[in-house]
CSV table of C-alpha atoms in Angstrom, one decimal:
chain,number,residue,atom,x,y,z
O,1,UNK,CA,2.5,15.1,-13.5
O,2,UNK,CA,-0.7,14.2,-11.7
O,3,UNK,CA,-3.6,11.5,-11.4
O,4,UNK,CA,-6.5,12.7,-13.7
O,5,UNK,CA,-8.9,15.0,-12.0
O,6,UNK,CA,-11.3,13.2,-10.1
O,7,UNK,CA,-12.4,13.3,-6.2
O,8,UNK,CA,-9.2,12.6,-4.7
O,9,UNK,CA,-8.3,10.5,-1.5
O,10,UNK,CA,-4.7,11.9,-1.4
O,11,UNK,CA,-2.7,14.6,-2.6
O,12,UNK,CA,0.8,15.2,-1.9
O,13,UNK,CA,2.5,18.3,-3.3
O,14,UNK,CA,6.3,19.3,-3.3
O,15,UNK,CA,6.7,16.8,-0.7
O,16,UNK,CA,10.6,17.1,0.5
O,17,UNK,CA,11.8,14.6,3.1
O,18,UNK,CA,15.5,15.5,4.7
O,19,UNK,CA,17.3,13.4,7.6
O,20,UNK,CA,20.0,16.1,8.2
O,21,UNK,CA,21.4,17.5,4.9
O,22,UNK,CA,20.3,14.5,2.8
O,23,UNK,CA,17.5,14.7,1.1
O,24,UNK,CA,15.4,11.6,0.6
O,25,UNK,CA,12.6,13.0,-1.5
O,26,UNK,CA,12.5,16.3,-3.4
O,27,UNK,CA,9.3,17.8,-4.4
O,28,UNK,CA,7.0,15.2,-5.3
O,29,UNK,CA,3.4,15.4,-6.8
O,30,UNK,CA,1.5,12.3,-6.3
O,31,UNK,CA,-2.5,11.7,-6.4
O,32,UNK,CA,-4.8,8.8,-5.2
O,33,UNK,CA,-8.4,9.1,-6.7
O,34,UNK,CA,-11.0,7.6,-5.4
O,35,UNK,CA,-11.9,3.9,-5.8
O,36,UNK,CA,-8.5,3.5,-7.9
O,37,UNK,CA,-5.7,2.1,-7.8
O,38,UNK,CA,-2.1,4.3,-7.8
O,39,UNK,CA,1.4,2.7,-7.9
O,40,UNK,CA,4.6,4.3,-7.2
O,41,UNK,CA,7.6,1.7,-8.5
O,42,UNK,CA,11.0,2.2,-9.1
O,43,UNK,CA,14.5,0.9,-8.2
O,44,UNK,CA,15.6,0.1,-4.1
O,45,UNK,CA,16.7,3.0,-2.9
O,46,UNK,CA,13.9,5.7,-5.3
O,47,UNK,CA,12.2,6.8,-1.8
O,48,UNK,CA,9.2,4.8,-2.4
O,49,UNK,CA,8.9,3.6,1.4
O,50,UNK,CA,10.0,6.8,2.9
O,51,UNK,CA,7.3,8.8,0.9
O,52,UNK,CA,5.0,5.9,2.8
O,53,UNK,CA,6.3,7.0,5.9
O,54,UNK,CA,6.0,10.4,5.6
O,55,UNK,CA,2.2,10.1,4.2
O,56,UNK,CA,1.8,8.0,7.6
O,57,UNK,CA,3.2,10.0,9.9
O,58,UNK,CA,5.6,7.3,10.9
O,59,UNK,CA,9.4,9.0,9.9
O,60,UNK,CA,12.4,8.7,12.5
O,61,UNK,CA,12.5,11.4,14.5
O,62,UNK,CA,15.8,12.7,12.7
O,63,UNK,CA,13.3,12.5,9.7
O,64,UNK,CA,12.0,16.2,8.6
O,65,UNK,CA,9.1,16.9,6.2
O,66,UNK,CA,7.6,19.8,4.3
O,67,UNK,CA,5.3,20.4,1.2
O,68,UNK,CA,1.1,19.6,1.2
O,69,UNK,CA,-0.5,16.1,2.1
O,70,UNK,CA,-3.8,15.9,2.3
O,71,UNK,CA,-6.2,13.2,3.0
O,72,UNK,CA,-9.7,13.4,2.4
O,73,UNK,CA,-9.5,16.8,1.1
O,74,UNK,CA,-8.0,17.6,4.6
O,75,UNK,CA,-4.6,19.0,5.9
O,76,UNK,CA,-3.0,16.2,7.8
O,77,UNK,CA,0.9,17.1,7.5
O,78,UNK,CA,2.7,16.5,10.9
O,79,UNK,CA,-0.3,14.5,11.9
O,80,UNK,CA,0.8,11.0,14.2
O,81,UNK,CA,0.1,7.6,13.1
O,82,UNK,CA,-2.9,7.4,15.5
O,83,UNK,CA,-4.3,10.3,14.0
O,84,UNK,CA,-4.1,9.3,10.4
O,85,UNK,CA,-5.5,6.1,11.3
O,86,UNK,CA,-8.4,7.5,12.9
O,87,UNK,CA,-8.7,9.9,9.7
O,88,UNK,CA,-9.6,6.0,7.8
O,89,UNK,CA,-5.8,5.1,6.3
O,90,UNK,CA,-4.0,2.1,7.0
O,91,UNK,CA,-0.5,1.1,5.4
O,92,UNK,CA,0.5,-2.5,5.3
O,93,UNK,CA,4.2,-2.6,6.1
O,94,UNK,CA,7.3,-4.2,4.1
O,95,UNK,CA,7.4,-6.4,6.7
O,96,UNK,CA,4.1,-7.0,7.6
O,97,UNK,CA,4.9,-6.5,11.4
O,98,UNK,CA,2.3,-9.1,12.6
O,99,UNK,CA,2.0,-10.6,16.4
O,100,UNK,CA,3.5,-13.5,15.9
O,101,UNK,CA,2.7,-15.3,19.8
O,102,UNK,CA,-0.7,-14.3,18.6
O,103,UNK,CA,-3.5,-16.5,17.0
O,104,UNK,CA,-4.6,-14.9,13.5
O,105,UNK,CA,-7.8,-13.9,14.7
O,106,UNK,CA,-6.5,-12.2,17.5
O,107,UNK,CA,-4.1,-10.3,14.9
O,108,UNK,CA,-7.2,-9.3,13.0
O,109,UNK,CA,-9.1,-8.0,16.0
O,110,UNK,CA,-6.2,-5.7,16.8
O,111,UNK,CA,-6.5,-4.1,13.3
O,112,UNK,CA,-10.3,-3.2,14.5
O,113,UNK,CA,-8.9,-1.6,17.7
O,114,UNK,CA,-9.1,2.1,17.0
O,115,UNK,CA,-12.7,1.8,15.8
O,116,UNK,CA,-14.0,0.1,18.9
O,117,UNK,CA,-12.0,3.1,21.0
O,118,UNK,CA,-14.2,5.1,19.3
O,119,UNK,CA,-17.7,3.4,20.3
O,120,UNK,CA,-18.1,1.2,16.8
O,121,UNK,CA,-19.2,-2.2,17.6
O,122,UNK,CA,-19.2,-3.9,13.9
O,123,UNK,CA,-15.6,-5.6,14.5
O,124,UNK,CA,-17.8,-9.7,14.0
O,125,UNK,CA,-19.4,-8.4,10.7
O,126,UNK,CA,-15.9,-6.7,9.4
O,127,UNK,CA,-14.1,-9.9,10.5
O,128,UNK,CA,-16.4,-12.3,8.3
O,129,UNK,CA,-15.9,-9.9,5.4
O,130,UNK,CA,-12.2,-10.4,5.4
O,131,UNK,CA,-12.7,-13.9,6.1
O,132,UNK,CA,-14.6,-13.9,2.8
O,133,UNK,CA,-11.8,-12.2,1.1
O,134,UNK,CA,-9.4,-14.8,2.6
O,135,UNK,CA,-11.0,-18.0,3.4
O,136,UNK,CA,-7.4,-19.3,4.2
O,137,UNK,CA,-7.2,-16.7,7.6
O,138,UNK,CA,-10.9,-19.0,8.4
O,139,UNK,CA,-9.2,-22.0,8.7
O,140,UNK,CA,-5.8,-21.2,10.2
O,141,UNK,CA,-7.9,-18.3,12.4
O,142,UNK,CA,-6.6,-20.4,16.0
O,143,UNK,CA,-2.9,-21.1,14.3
O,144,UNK,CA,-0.7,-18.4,15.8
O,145,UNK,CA,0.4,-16.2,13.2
O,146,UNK,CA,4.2,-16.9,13.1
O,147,UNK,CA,3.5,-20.6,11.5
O,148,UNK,CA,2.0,-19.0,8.7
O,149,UNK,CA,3.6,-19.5,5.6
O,150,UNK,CA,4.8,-16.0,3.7
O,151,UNK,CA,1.8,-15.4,1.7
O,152,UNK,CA,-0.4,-16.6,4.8
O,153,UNK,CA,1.4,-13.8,6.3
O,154,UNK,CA,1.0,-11.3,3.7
O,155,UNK,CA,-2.9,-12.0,3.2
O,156,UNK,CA,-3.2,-11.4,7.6
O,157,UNK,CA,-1.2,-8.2,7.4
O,158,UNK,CA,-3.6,-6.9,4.6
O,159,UNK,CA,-6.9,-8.4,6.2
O,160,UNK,CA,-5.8,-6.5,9.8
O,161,UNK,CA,-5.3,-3.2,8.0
O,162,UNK,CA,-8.9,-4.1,6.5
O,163,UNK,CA,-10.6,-4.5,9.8
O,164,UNK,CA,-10.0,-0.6,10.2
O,165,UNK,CA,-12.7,-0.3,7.4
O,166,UNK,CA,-10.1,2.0,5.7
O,167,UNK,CA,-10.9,5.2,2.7
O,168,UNK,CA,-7.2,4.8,1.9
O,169,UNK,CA,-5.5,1.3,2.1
O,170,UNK,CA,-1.6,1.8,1.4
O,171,UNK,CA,1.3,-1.6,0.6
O,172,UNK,CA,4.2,-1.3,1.0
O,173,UNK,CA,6.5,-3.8,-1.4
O,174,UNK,CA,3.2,-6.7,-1.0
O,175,UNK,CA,4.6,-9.0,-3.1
O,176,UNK,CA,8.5,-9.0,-1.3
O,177,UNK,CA,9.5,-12.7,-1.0
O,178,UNK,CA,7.3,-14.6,-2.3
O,179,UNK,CA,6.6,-17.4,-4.6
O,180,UNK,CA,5.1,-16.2,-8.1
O,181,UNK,CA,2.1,-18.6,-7.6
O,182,UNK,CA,1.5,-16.3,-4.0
O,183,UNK,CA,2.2,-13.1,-6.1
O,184,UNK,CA,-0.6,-13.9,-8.7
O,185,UNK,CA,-3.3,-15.0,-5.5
O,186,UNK,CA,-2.1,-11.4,-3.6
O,187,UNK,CA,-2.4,-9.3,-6.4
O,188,UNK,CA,-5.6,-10.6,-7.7
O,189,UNK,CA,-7.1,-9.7,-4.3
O,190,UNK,CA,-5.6,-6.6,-4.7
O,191,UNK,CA,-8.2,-6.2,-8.2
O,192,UNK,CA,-11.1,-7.5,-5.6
O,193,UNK,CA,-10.6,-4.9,-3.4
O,194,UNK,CA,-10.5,-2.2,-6.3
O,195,UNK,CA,-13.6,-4.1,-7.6
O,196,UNK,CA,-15.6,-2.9,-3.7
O,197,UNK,CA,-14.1,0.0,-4.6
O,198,UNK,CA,-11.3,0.7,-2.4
O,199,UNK,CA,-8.8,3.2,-3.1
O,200,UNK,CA,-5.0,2.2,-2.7
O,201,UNK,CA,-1.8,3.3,-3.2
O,202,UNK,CA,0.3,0.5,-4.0
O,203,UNK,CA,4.3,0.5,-3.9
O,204,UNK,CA,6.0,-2.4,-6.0
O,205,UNK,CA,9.1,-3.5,-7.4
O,206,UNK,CA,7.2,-5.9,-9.8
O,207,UNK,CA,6.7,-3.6,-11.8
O,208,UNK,CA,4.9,-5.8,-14.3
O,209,UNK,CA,2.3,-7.0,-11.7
O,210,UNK,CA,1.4,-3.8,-10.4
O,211,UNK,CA,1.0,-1.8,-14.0
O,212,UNK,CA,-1.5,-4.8,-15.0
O,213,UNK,CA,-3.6,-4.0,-11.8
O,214,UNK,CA,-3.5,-0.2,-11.4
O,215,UNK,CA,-4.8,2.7,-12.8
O,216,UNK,CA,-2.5,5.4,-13.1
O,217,UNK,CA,1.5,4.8,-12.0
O,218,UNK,CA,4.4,7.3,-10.8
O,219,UNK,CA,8.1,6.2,-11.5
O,220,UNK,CA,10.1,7.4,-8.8
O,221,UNK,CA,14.4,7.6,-9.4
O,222,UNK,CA,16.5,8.9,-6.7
O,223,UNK,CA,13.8,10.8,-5.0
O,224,UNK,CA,11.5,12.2,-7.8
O,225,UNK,CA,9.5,11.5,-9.6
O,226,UNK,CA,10.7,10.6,-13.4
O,227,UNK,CA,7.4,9.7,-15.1
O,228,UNK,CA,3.9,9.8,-14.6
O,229,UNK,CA,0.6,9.0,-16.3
O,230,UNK,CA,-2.1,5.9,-16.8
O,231,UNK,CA,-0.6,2.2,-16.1
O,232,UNK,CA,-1.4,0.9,-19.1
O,233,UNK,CA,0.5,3.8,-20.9
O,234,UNK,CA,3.2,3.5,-19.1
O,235,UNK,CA,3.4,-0.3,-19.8
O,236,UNK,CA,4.0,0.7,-24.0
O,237,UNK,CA,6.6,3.2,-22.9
O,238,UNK,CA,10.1,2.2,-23.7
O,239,UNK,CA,12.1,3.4,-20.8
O,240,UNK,CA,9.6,1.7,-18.6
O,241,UNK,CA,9.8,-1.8,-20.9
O,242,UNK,CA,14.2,-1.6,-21.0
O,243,UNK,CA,14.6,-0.2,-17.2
O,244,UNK,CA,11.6,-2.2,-15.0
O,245,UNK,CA,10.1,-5.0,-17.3
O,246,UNK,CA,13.5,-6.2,-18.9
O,247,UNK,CA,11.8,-6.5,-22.1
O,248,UNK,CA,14.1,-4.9,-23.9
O,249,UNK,CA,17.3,-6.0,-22.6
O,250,UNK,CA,15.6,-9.5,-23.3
O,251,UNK,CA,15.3,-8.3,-27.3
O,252,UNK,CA,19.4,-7.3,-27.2
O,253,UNK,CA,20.1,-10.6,-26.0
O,254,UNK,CA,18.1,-12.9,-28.1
């Protein structure tokens, strides 16, 4: 079960993750082409966010990881955050992990960090892009970025992880706590982005929202994964439509 052959940004293969005896993931095949977008849902608990983790380089240190990830057709298992960031990917965090004694400027400038450590100066033309994206971060760019409001929030903590001009942008649950009006604004920027042709790897529990913007889709249950193949296929499939989009169970109790 894997993304249709294409040049790939990431490819995991019989990725395990262990914290002592228990294991959190167990062989699992995942694929992000480029300029598409991949989701991974499931229930609380599937392994979603620790597959995240271990793609980033960011597991506890009781955390331990074998199997094949690479990015950008290159090796990068056991690689540190720093590193994978340099490499060009950037994950967007459950919980967004912004500065909040910060302004929201200064929050975005941050996300440009590593690639002014490495001599490149284009941090003012990268921050008007995003403030293109987000006109919202423009005006409230002096307000310091814990007023923000949850999807104010949500749209800094994806516009910082854009001033790293990444090949592979990954979220983490974007859409976790907020209103449905917010949900429809984030995840239409999330079909912009697609539409400059970014690649992402998007991990949701609205399932319905993230099947109607993505390309292909992984289930994952209790550490595998249980089905695989294009979004809008999996949308028509029935254990899909009773188990994630309540359809179903919405039919048995009419």
């Amino acid at each position: 079960m894997s993304a249709p052959s294409a040049e790939l940004v990431l490819q995991m293969r019989d990725l395990c993750v262990a914290y002592g005896k228990v294991e959190a993931l167990h062989n699992v095949h995942l694929a992000v082409p480029k300029g598409q977008i991949v989701t991974v849902i499931g229930p609380n608990g599937a392994g979603k966010t620790t597959m995240l983790a271990a793609i980033m380089g960011a597991l506890p240190l009781n955390g331990s990881v074998s199997g094949q990830i690479h990015f950008g057709g290159r090796d990068c298992a056991g690689l540190e955050i720093e590193q994978m960031v340099s490499r060009g990917m950037t994950l967007v965090p459950e919980k967004r992990e912004l500065f909040g004694e910060m302004t929201v400027e200064d929050n975005l400038v941050l996300g440009a960090f590593d690639r002014y450590r490495c001599g490149k100066r284009d941090q003012a033309t990268t921050l008007g892009e995003v403030y293109q994206l987000f006109p919202r971060l423009r005006e409230r760019r002096a307000q310091l970025a814990g007023t923000l409001s949850g999807g104010e929030r949500q749209m800094l903590a994806i516009g910082r992880a854009l001033m790293a001009k990444p090949t592979l942008l990954m979220l983490d649950e974007p859409s976790l706590g907020l209103a449905p009006k917010i949900v429809r604004e984030i995840f239409l920027i999330i079909e912009e982005l697609r539409r400059r042709g970014a690649s992402i790897l998007l991990v949701e529990q609205n399932a319905r929202a993230a099947l109607k913007v993505a390309d292909y889709a992984y289930v994952m249950e209790t550490g595998e994964v249980a089905l695989a193949g294009p979004a809008a296929q999996l949308a028509q499939d029935p254990r899909v439509i009773e188990t994630y989009l309540g359809i179903g169970r919405a039919k048995h109790a009419a």
